[in-house]
Coordinates of C-alpha atoms and ligand atoms in Angstrom, one line a residue:
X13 CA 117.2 130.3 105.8
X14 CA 117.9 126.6 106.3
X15 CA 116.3 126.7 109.5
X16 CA 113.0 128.3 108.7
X17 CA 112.4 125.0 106.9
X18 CA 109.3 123.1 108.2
X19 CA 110.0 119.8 109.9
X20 CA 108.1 116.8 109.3
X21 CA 106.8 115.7 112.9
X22 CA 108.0 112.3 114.3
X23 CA 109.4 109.0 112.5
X24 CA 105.6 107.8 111.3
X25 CA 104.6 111.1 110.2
X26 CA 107.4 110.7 107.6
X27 CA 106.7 107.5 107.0
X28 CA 103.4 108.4 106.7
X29 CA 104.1 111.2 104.3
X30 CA 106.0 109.6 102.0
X31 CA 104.0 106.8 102.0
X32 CA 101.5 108.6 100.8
X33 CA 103.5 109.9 98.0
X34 CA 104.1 106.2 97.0
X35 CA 101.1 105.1 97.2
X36 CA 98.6 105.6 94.5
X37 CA 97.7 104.5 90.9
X38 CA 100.8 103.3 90.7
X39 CA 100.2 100.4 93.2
X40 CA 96.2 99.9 92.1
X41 CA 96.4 100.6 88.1
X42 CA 99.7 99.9 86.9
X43 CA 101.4 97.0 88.5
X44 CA 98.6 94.6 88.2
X45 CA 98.5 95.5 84.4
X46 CA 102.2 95.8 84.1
X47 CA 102.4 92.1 85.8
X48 CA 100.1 90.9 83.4
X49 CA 101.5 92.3 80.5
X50 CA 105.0 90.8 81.7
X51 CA 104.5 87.6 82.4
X52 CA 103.4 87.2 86.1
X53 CA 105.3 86.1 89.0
X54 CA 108.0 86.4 87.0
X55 CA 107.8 90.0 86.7
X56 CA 106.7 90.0 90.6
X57 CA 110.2 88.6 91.4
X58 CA 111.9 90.8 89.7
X59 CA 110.1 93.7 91.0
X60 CA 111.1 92.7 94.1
X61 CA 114.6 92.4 93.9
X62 CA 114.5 96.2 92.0
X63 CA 113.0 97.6 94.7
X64 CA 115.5 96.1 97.2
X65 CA 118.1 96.4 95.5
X66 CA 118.1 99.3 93.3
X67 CA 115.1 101.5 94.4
X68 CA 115.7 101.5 98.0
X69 CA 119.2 102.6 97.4
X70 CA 118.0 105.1 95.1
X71 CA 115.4 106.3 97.4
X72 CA 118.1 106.6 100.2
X73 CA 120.0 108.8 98.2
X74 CA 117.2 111.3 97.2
X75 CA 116.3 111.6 101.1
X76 CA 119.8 112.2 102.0
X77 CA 120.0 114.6 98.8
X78 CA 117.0 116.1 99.7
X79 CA 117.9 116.1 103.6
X80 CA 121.3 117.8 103.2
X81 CA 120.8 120.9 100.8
X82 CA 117.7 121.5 102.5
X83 CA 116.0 122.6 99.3
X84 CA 113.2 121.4 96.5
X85 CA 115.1 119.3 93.9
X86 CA 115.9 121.8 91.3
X87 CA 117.8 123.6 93.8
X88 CA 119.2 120.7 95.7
X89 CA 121.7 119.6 92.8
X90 CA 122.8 122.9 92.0
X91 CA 123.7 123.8 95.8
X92 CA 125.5 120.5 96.9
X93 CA 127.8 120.9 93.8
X94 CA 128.2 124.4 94.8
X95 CA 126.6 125.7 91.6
X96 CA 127.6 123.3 88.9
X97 CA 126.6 124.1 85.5
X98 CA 125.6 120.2 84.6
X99 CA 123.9 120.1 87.7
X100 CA 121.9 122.9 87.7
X101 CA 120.7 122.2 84.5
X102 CA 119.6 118.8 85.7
X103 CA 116.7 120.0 87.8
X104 CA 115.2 121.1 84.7
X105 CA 114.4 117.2 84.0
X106 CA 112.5 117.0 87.3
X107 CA 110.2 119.5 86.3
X108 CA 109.6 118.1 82.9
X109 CA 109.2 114.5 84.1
X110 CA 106.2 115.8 86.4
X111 CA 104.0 117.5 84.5
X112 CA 104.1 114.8 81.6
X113 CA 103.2 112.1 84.2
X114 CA 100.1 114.6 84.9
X115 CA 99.0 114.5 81.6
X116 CA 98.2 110.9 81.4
X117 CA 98.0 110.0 85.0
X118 CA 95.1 112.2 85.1
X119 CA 93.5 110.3 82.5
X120 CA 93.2 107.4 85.1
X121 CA 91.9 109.4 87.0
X122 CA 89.4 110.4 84.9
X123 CA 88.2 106.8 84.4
X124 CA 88.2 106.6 88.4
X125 CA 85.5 109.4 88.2
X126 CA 83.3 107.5 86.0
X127 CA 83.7 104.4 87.9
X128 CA 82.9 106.2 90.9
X129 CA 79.7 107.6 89.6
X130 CA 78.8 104.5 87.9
X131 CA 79.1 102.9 91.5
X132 CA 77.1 105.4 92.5
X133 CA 74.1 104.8 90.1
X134 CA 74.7 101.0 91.4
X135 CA 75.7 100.2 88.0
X136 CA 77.9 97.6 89.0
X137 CA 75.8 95.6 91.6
X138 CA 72.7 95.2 89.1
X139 CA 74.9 94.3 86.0
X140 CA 75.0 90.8 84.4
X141 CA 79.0 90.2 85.3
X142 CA 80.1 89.2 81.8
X143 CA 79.2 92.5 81.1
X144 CA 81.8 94.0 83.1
X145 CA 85.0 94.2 80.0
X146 CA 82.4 95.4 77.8
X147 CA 81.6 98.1 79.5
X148 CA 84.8 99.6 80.0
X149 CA 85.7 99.1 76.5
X150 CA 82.6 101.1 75.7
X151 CA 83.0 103.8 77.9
X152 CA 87.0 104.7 77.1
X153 CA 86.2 104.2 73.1
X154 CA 83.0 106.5 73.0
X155 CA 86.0 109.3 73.0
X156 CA 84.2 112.2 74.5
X157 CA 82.9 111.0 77.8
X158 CA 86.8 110.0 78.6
X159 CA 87.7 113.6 77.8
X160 CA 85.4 115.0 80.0
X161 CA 86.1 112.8 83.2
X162 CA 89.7 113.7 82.2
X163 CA 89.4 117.2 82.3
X164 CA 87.4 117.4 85.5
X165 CA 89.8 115.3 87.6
X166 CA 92.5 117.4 86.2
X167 CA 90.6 120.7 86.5
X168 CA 89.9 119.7 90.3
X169 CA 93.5 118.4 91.4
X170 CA 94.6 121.7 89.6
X171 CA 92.2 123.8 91.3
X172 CA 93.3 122.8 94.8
X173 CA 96.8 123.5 94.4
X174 CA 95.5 127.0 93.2
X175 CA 93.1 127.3 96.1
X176 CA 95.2 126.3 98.4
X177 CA 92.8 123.2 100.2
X178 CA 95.4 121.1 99.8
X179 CA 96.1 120.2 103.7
X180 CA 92.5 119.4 103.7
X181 CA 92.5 116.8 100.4
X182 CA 95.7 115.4 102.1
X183 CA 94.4 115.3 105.8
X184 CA 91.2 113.4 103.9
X185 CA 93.9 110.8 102.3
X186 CA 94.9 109.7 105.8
X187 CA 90.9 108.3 106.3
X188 CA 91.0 106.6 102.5
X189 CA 94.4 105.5 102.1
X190 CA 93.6 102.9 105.3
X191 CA 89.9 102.9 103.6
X192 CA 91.6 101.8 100.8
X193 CA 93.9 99.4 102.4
X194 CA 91.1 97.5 103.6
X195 CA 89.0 97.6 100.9
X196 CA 91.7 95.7 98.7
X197 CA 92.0 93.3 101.2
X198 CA 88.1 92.5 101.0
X199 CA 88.0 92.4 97.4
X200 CA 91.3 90.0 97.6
X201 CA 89.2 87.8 99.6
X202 CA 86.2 87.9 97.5
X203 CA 88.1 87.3 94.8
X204 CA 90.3 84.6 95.6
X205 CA 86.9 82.6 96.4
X206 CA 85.2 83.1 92.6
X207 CA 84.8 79.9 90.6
X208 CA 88.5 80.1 88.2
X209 CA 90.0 82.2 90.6
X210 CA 93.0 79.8 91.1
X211 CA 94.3 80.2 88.0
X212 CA 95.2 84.0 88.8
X213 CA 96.9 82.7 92.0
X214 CA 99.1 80.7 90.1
X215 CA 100.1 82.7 87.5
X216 CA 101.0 85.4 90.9
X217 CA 103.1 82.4 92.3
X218 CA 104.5 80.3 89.9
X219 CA 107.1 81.7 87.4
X220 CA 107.3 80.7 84.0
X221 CA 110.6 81.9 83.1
X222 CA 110.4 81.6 79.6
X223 CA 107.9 84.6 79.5
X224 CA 110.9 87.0 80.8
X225 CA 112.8 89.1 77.9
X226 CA 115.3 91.6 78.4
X227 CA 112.5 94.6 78.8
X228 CA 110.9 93.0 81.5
X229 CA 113.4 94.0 83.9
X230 CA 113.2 97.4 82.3
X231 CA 109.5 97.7 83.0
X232 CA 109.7 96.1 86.7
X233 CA 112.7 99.0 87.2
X234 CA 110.2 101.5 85.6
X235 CA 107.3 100.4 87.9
X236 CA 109.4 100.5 90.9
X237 CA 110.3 104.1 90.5
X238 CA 107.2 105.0 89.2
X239 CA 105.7 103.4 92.6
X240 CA 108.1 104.5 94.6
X241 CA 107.8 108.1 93.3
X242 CA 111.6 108.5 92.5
X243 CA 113.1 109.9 89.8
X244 CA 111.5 113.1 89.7
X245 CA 112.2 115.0 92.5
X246 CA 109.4 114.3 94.9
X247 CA 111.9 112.4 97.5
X248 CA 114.2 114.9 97.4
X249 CA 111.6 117.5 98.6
X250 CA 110.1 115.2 100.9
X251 CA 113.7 114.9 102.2
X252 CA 114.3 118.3 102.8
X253 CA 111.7 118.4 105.4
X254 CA 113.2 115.1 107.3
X255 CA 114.9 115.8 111.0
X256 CA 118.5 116.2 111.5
X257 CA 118.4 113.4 113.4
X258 CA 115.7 111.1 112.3
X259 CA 116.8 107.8 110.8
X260 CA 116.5 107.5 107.2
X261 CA 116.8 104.3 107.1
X262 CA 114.0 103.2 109.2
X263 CA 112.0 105.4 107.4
X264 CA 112.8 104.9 103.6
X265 CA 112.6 100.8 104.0
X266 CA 109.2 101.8 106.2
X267 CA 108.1 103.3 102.8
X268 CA 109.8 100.7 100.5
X269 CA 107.7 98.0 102.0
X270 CA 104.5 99.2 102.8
X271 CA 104.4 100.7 99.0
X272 CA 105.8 96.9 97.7
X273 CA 102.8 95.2 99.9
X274 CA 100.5 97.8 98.8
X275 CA 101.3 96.3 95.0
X276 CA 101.1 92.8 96.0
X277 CA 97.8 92.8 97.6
X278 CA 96.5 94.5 94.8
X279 CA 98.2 91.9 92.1
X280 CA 95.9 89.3 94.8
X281 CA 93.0 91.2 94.4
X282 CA 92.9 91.3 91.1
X283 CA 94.6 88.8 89.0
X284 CA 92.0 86.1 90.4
X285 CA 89.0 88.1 89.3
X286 CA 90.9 88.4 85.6
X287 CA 90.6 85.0 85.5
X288 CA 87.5 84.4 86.8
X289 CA 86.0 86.5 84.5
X290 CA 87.6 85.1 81.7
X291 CA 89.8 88.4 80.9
X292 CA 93.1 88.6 79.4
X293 CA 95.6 89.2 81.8
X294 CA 97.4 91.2 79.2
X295 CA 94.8 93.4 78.7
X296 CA 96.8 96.7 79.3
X297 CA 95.6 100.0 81.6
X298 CA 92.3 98.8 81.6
X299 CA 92.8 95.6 83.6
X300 CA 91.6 96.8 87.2
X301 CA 88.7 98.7 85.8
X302 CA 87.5 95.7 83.7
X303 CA 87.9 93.2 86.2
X304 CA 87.2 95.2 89.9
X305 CA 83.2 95.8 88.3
X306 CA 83.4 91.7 87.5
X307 CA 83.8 91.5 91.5
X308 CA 81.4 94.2 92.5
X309 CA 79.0 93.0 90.2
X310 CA 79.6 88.5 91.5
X311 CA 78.8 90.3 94.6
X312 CA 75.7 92.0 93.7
X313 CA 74.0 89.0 92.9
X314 CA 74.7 87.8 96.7
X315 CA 74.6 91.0 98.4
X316 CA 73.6 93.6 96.7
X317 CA 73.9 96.4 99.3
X318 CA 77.3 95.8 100.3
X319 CA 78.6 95.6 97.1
X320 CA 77.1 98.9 95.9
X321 CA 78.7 100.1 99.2
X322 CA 82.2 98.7 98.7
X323 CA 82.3 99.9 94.8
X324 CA 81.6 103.6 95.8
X325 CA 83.9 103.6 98.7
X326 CA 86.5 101.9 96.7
X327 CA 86.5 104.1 94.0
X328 CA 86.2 107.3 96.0
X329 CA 88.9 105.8 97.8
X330 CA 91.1 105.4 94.8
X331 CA 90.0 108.5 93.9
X332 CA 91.5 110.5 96.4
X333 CA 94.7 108.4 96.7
X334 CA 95.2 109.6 92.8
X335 CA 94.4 113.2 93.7
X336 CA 97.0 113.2 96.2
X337 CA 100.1 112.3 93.5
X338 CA 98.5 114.7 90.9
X339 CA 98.5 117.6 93.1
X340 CA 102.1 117.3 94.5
X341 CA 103.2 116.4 90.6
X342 CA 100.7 119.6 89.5
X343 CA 103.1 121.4 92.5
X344 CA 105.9 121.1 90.9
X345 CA 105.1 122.9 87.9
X346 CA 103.6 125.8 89.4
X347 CA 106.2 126.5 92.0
X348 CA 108.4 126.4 89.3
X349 CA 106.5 129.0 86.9
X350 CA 106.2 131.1 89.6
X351 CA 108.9 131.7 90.6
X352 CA 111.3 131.5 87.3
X353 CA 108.5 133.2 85.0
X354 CA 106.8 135.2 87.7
X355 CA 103.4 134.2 87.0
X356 CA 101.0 134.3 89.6
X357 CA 99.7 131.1 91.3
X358 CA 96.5 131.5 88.9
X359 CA 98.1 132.1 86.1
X360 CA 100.3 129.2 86.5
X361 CA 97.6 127.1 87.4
X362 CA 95.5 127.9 84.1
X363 CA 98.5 127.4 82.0
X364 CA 99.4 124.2 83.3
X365 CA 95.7 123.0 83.0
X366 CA 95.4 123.9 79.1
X367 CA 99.1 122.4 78.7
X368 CA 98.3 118.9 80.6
X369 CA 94.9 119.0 79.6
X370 CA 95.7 119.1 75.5
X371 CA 98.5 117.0 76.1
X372 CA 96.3 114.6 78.1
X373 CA 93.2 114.2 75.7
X374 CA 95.2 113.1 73.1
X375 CA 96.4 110.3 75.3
X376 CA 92.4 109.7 76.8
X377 CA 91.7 109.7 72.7
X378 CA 94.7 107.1 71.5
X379 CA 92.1 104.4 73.4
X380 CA 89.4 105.4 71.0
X381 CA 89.6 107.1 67.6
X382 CA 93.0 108.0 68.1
X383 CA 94.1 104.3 68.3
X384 CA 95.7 104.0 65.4
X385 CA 98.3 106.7 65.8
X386 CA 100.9 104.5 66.5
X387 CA 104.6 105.5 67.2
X388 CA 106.9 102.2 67.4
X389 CA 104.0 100.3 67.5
X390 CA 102.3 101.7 71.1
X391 CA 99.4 104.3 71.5
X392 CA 100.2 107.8 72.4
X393 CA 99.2 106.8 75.9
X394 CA 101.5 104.0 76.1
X395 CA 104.1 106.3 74.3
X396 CA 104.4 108.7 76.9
X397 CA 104.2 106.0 79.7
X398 CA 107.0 104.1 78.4
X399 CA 109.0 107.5 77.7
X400 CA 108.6 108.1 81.3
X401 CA 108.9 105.3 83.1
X402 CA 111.1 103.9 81.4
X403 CA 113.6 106.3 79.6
X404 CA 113.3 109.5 81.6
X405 CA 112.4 108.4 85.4
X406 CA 115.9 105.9 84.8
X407 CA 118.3 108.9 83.8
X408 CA 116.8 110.8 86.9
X409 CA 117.3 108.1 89.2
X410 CA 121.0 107.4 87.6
X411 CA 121.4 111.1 88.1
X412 CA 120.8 111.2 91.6
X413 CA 122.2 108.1 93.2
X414 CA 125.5 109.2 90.7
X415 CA 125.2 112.9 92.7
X416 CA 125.4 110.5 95.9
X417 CA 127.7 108.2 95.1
X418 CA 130.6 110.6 93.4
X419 CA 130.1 114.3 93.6
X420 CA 129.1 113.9 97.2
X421 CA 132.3 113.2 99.5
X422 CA 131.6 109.6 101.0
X423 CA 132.1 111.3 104.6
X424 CA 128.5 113.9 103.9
X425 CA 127.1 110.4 102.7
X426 CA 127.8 108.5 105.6
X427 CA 127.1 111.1 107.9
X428 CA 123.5 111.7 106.4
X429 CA 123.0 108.3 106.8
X430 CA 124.0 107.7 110.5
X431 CA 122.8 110.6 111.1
X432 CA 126.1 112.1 112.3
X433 CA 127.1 108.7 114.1
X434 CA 124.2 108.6 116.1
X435 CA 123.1 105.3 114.6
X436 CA 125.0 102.5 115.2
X437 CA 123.5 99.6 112.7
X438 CA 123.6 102.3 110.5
X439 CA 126.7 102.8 110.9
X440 CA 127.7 99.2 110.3
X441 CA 126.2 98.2 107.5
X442 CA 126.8 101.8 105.8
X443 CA 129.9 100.0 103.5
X444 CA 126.6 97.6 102.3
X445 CA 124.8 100.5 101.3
X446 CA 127.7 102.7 100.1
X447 CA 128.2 99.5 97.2
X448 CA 124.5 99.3 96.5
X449 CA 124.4 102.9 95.9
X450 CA 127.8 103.5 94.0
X451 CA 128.1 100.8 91.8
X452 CA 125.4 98.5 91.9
X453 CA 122.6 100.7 91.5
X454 CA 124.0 103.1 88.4
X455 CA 125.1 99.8 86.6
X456 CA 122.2 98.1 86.8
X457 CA 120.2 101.1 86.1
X458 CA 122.5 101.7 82.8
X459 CA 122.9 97.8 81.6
X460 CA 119.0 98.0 81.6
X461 CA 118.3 101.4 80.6
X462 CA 119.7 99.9 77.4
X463 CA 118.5 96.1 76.9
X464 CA 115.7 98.7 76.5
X465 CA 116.8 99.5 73.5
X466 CA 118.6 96.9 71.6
X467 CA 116.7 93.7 72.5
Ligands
LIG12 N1 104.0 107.0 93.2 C1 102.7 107.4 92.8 C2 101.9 106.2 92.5 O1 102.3 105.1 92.8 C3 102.8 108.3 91.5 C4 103.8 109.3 91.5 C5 104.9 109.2 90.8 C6 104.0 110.4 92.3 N2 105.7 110.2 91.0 C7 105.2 111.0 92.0 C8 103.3 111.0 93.3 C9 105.6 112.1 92.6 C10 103.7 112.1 94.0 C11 104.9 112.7 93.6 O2 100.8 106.3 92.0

């Protein structure tokens, strides 16, 4: 059975793969607004050393996970501890976990949409750019519109998981992921060169410590799983599809560091234009889609053309890159109602639209009349990011590099991550990695999981 598995081709098409997992909103949307809520470099820093030291290990263990039970992550648990009750109740969580990300991660995408057509209407080229915050705050408090772009981002992403043109979406990824790539690299330039841009480059480089609190390093954790896709069950899978004798470690810091740089450029790109335009850098989830038009819109006044042409490839760009995560989250869900409840592939589909879709409304409504429904003083939207990232995404990731670090004999371990001894740096720094992922990462993962919730 194991061996009818498909194979991912060579070391880049994994790479390549789970790159593309990582990448997404999670680079563009969140961690420039997550920085800015944070504190700045600050935050950056810290982000960094999470994903090095705590993410990557993490991430190693879910390929290796993945990689050894040759199965999707509800089932990999459950047959490495040889049918463990705790265990195979565990990959419950990384069905849940999923679909709520959907909900609101689709909201995003909904914005994305109206960006995109807005770009396409060369709204952004021929606007005054002061008028660039206003508009956003417009669009996502005139409630309905929201809803709408919501549902038809999430009624598209759900349609082609039940259509089945999913190899085409992600074969069209591999053009705007690059597209994309690019793109932030020419808005980074443009907007380091606006008049006040400097500011935002300093508050990217220059820590101010005393703006760092015991959450912060619960939200750069949170971010770095979020990015990284962990938690949840995606690596795992993605795992189970790696060679016998591919090295994992080539290709999981591969993914680590392109999905970190990914972040970074985008934390250049826009943090200058929040400044330039006068934005507060703490402005929450709308950050990028109230500063990006301030760019596009600087830009129009010079070259008009271009920057009409830049906004609607950017945004179809970014576009795709969040269609890609919502289908393989949307994925999950309806593999598992089909083959636990029996539904059919429609039928699973449909449910999981009106399920997501409710859920995710209320969210796309807590930024206009819904906004003051507050639990603990956030938004429903913010409510079910935080539970996410940072409650439920933690205890999945503790779960997993626990699974690794001590129901797992050390010998499977180290021979997953030589690759049967075939490695040899592997195979010398594997007492490095062994620590990171047996006690470093799950305490750090539980002494922050709860400065989360007592300071
Ligand atoms: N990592 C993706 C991003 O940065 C989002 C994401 C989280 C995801 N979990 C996932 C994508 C699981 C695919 C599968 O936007």
């Amino acid at each position: 059975m194991a061996g009818k598995r498909e194979k991912f081709g060579g070391r880049m098409a994994v790479i390549l793969a789970m790159a593309g997992s990582a990448i997404g909103l999670g680079n563009i949307w969140r961690f420039p607004y997550m920085v800015g809520e944070h504190g700045g470099a600050a935050f950056v820093i810290i982000y960094v050393l999470a994903t090095l030291l705590i993410s990557l290990p993490v991430f190693l263990a879910e390929v290796m996970i993945g990689r050894r039970s040759h199965s999707n992550a509800r089932d990999a648990f459950a047959r490495l501890s040889r049918q463990h009750p705790f265990w195979r109740r565990v990959g419950y969580l990384s069905i849940i976990i999923p679909l709520m990300i959907v909900s609101y991660y689709s909201v995003i995408g909904g914005w994305s949409v109206e960006y995109f057509f807005k770009a396409c209407s060369f709204s952004f080229s021929e606007m005054a750019p002061e008028a660039a915050s206003s508009l956003f705050v417009n669009f996502v408090s005139s409630s309905w519109m929201p809803v709408l772009m919501h549902l038809v981002f999430l009624a598209a992403s759900v349609g082609v998981v039940a259509g089945g043109v999913r190899a085409g979406i992600e074969k069209f990824s591999k053009i705007t992921l690059p597209l994309l790539f690019l793109l932030i690299v020419v808005i980074l330039i443009y907007s380091v060169t606006l008049p006040g841009a400097a500011a935002g480059v300093q508050y990217l480089l220059h820590p101010d410590w005393s703006e760092l609190t015991p959450r912060t390093f619960a939200y750069a954790m949170g971010q770095s799983f979020f990015s990284l896709s962990l938690g949840m069950g995606a690596i795992i899978t993605y795992g189970s599809y790696v060679k016998k004798e591919e090295n994992i470690l080539v290709t999981s810091t591969g993914t680590a560091i392109s999905d970190l740089l990914f972040a970074i450029l985008a934390g250049f790109a826009i943090m200058p234009a929040v400044f330039a335009a006068g934005i507060e850098p703490g402005a929450g989830p709308g950050l990028i889609f109230q500063s990006v038009p301030f760019v596009f819109a600087k830009m129009g006044v010079e070259v008009p053309l271009i920057s009409s042409l830049v906004a609607i490839v950017f945004f179809l760009a970014i576009i795709v890159a969040a269609m890609t995560s919502c289908i393989s989250l949307v994925e999950v869900g309806v593999s598992f109602l089909m083959e636990r409840a029996h539904l059919t592939r429609g039928r699973a589909c449909v449910l999981l639209f009106v399920v997501c879709g409710g859920v995710g409304t209320l969210c796309s409504l807590s930024f206009g009349p819904l906004a003051g429904v507050q639990v603990a003083g956030m938004s429903l939207f913010d409510l079910m990011d935080w539970v996410c990232s940072n409650i439920l995404l933690l205890v999945m990731a503790l779960l997993a590099v626990v699974f690794a670090g001590f129901i797992l004999p050390r010998r499977v371990v180290h021979d997953e991550f030589t690759s049967h001894g075939r490695y040899h740096f592997n195979d010398r720094i594997f007492p490095v990695v062994w620590f990171l992922i047996k006690w470093v990462a799950p305490i750090a993962v539980v002494i922050i999981f709860f400065t989360n919730f007592i300071l």
